[in-house]
GROMACS .gro file of C-alpha atoms in nm:
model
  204
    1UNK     CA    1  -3.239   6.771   2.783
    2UNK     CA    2  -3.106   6.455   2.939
    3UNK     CA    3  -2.946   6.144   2.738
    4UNK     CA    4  -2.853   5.824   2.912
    5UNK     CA    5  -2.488   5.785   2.897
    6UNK     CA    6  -2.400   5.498   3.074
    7UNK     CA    7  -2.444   5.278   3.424
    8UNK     CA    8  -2.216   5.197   3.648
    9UNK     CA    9  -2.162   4.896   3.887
   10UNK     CA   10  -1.990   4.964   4.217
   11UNK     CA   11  -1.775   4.757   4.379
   12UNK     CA   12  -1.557   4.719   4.675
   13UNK     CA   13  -1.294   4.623   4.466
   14UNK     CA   14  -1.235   4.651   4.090
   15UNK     CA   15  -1.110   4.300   4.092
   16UNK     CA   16  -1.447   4.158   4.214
   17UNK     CA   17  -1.664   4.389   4.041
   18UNK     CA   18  -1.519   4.337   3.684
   19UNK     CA   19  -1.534   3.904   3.765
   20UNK     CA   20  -1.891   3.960   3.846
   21UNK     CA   21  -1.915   4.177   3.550
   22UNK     CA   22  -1.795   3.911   3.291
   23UNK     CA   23  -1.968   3.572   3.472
   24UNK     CA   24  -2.309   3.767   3.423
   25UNK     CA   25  -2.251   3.913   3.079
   26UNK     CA   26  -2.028   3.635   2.982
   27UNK     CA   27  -1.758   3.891   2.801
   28UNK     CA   28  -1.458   4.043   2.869
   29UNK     CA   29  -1.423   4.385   3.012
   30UNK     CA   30  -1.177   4.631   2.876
   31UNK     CA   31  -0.916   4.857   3.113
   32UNK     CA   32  -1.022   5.180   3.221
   33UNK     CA   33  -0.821   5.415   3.428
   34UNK     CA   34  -0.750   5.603   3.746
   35UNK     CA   35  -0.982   5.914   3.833
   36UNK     CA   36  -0.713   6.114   4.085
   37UNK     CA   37  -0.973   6.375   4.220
   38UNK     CA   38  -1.171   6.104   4.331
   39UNK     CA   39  -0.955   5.793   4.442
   40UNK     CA   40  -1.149   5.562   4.196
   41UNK     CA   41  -1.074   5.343   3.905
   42UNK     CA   42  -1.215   5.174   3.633
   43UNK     CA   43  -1.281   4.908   3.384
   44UNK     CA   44  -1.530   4.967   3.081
   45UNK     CA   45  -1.721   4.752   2.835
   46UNK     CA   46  -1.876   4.888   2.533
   47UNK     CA   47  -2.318   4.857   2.489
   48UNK     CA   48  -2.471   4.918   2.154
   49UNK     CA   49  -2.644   5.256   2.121
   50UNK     CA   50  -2.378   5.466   2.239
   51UNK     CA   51  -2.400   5.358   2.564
   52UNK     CA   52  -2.174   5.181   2.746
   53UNK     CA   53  -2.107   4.987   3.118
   54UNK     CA   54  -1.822   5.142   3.381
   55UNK     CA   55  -1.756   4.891   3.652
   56UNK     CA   56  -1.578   5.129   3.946
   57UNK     CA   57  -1.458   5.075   4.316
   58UNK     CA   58  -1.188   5.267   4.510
   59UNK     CA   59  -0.824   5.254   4.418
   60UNK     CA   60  -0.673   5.144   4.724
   61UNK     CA   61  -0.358   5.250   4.592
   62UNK     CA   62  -0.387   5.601   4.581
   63UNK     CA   63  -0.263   5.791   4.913
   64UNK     CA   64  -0.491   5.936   5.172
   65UNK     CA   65  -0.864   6.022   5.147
   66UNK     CA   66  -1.019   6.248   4.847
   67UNK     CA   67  -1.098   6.613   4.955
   68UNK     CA   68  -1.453   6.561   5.001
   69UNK     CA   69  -1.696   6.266   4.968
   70UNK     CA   70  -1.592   6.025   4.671
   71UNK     CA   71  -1.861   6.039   4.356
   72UNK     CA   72  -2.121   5.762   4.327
   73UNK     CA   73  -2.161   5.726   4.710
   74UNK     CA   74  -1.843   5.491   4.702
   75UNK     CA   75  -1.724   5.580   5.070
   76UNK     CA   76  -2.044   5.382   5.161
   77UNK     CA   77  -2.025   5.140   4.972
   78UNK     CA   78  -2.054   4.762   5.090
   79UNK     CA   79  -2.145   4.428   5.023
   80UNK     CA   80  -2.138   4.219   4.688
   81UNK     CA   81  -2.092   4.430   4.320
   82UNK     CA   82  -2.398   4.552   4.210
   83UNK     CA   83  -2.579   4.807   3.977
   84UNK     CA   84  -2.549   5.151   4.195
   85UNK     CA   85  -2.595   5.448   3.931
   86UNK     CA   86  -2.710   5.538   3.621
   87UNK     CA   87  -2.552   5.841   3.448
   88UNK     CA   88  -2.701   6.095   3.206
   89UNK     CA   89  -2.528   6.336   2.961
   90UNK     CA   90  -2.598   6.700   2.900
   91UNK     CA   91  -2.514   6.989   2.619
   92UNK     CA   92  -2.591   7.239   2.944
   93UNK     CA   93  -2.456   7.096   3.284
   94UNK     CA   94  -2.497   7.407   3.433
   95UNK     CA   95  -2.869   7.438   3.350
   96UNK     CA   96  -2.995   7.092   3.480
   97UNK     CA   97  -2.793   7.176   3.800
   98UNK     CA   98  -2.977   7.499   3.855
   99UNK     CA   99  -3.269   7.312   3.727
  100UNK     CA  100  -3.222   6.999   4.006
  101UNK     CA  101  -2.946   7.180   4.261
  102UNK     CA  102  -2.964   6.850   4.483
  103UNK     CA  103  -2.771   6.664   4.188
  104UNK     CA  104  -2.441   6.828   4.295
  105UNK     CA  105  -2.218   7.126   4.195
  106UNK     CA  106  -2.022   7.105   3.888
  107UNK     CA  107  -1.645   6.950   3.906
  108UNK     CA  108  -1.405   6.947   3.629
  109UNK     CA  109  -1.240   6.606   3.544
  110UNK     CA  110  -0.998   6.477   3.312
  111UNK     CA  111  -0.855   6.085   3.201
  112UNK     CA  112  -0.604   6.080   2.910
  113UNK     CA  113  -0.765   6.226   2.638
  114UNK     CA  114  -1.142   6.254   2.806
  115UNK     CA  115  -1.260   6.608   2.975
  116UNK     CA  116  -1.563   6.644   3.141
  117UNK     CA  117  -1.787   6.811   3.404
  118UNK     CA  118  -1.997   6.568   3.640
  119UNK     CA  119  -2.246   6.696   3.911
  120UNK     CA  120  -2.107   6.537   4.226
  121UNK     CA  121  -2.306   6.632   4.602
  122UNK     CA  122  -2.114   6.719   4.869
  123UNK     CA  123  -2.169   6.435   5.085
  124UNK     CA  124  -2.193   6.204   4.771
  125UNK     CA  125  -2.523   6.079   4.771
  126UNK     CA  126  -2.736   6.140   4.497
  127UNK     CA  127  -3.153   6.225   4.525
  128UNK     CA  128  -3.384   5.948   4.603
  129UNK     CA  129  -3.127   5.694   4.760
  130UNK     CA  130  -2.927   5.772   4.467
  131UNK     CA  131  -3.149   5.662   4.213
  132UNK     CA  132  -3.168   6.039   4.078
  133UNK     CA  133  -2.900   5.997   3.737
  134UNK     CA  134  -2.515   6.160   3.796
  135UNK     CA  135  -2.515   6.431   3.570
  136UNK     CA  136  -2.240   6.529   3.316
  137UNK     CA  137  -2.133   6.715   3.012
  138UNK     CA  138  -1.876   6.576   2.785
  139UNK     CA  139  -1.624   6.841   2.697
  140UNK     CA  140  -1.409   6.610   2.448
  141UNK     CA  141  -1.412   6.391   2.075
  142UNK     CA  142  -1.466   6.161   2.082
  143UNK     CA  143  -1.615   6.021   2.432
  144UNK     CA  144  -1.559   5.646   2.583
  145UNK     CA  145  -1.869   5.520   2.433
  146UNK     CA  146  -1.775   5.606   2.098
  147UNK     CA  147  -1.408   5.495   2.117
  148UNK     CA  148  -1.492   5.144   2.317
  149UNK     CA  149  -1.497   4.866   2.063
  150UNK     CA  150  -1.838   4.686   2.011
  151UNK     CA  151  -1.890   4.401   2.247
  152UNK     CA  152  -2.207   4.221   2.126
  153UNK     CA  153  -2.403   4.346   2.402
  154UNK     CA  154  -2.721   4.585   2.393
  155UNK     CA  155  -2.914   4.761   2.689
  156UNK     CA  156  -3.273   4.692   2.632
  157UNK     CA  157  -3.407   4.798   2.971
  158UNK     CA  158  -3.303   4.979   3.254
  159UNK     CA  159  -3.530   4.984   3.555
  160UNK     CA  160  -3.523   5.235   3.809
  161UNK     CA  161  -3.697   5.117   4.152
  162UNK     CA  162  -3.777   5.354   4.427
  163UNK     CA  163  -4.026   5.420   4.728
  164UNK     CA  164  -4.116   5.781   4.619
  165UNK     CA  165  -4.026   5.641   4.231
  166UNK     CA  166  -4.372   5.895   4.131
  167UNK     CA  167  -4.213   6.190   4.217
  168UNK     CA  168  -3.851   6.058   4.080
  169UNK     CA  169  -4.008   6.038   3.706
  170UNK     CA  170  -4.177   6.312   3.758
  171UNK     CA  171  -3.854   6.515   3.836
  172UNK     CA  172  -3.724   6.389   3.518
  173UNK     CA  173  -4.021   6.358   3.272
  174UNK     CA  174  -3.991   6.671   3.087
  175UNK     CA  175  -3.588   6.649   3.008
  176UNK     CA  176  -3.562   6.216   2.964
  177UNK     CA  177  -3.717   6.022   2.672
  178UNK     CA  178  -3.609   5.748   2.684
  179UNK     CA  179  -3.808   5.387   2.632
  180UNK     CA  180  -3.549   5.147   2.742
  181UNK     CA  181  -3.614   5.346   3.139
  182UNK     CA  182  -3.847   5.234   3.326
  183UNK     CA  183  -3.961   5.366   3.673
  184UNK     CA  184  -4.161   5.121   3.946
  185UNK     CA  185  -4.202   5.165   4.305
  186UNK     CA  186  -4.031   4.954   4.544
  187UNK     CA  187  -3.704   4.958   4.705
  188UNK     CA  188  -3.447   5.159   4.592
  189UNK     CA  189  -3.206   4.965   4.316
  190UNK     CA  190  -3.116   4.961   3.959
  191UNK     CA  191  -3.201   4.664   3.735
  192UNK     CA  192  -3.086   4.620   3.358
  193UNK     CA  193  -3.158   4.363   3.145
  194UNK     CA  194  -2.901   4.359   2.834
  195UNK     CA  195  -2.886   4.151   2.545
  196UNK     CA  196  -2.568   3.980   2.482
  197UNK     CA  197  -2.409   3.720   2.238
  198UNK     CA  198  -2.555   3.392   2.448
  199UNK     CA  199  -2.919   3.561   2.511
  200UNK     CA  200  -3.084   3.845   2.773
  201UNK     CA  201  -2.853   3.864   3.119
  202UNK     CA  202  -2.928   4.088   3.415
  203UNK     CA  203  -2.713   4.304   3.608
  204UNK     CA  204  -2.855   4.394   3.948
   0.00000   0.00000   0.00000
């Protein structure tokens, strides 16, 4: 089975992705870190429900390229921050990959304290336009969500838009429950509505 762990906004740069971060949610974002395998860093806010929001862009100060194609489709990545990927959490990463191969092989990552495994594709891109969830299996105690502190803010609906979105849910229907998804056709992008301290903002 499949849990939503948390979404993540992309940006070209951390800098502009965490300012459009706090203008929409009106609260402050906390520090991340650096992910080395990748070339990517972080900063992290805290959602109710053991869920929480990553906002992540390339570290331009890390030497050279990755080996391979950067997770979350980053080496593509252009234009203004905005909602790019939504990221599930599994007890048996290796089962959902031979269950849904497309979603990547397994590579093992570390930050600090945190270990896990995330299912990263070769070229990068994730299924459907990468509206198919990263998949990962924490392998630590306890995991961001639980250590972030509480920020006020709640996810109460994450909508997942795609051309082909039938045969997306379908993919997904008999491992996800989860009420606050919602699937719609229509061009491919994330939308979540979340529920903060000065009323319902959107992150797009």
């Amino acid at each position: 089975m499949l849990q939503l762990d948390h979404i993540a906004l992309a940006a070209e740069t951390l800098e502009e992705g965490g300012d459009v971060a706090e203008s929409r949610l009106g609260v402050p974002l906390l520090p991340g870190g650096v992910h080395p395998r990748f070339g990517t860093h972080n900063r992290l806010l805290g959602l109710a429900d053991g869920l929480y929001l990553e906002v992540i862009a390339i570290d331009a100060s890390v030497p050279g390229p990755p080996e391979g194609a950067r997770w979350f489709d980053l080496d593509r990545f252009k234009g203004p921050p905005r909602l790019a990927n939504w990221i599930c959490r599994t007890n048996d990463l290796d089962a959902m990959i031979s269950r849904f191969p497309a979603a990547g092989t397994a590579v093992a990552l570390s930050r600090g304290d945190l270990n896990w495994r995330m299912a990263v594709p070769r070229n990068g891109i994730l299924p459907f336009d990468n509206m198919f969830p990263a998949l990962m299996q924490w392998e630590c105690t306890p995991t961001p969500a639980q250590i972030l502190p509480g920020s006020g803010c709640r996810l109460t609906r994450l909508t997942v838009s795609h051309p082909e979105v039938c045969a997306l849910a379908d993919a997904l229907s008999t491992v996800l429950v989860d009420d606050r998804i919602v699937f719609r056709s229509g061009p491919a992008r994330l939308r979540a509505e979340i529920e903060t301290p000065d009323g319902t903002r959107l992150l797009a």
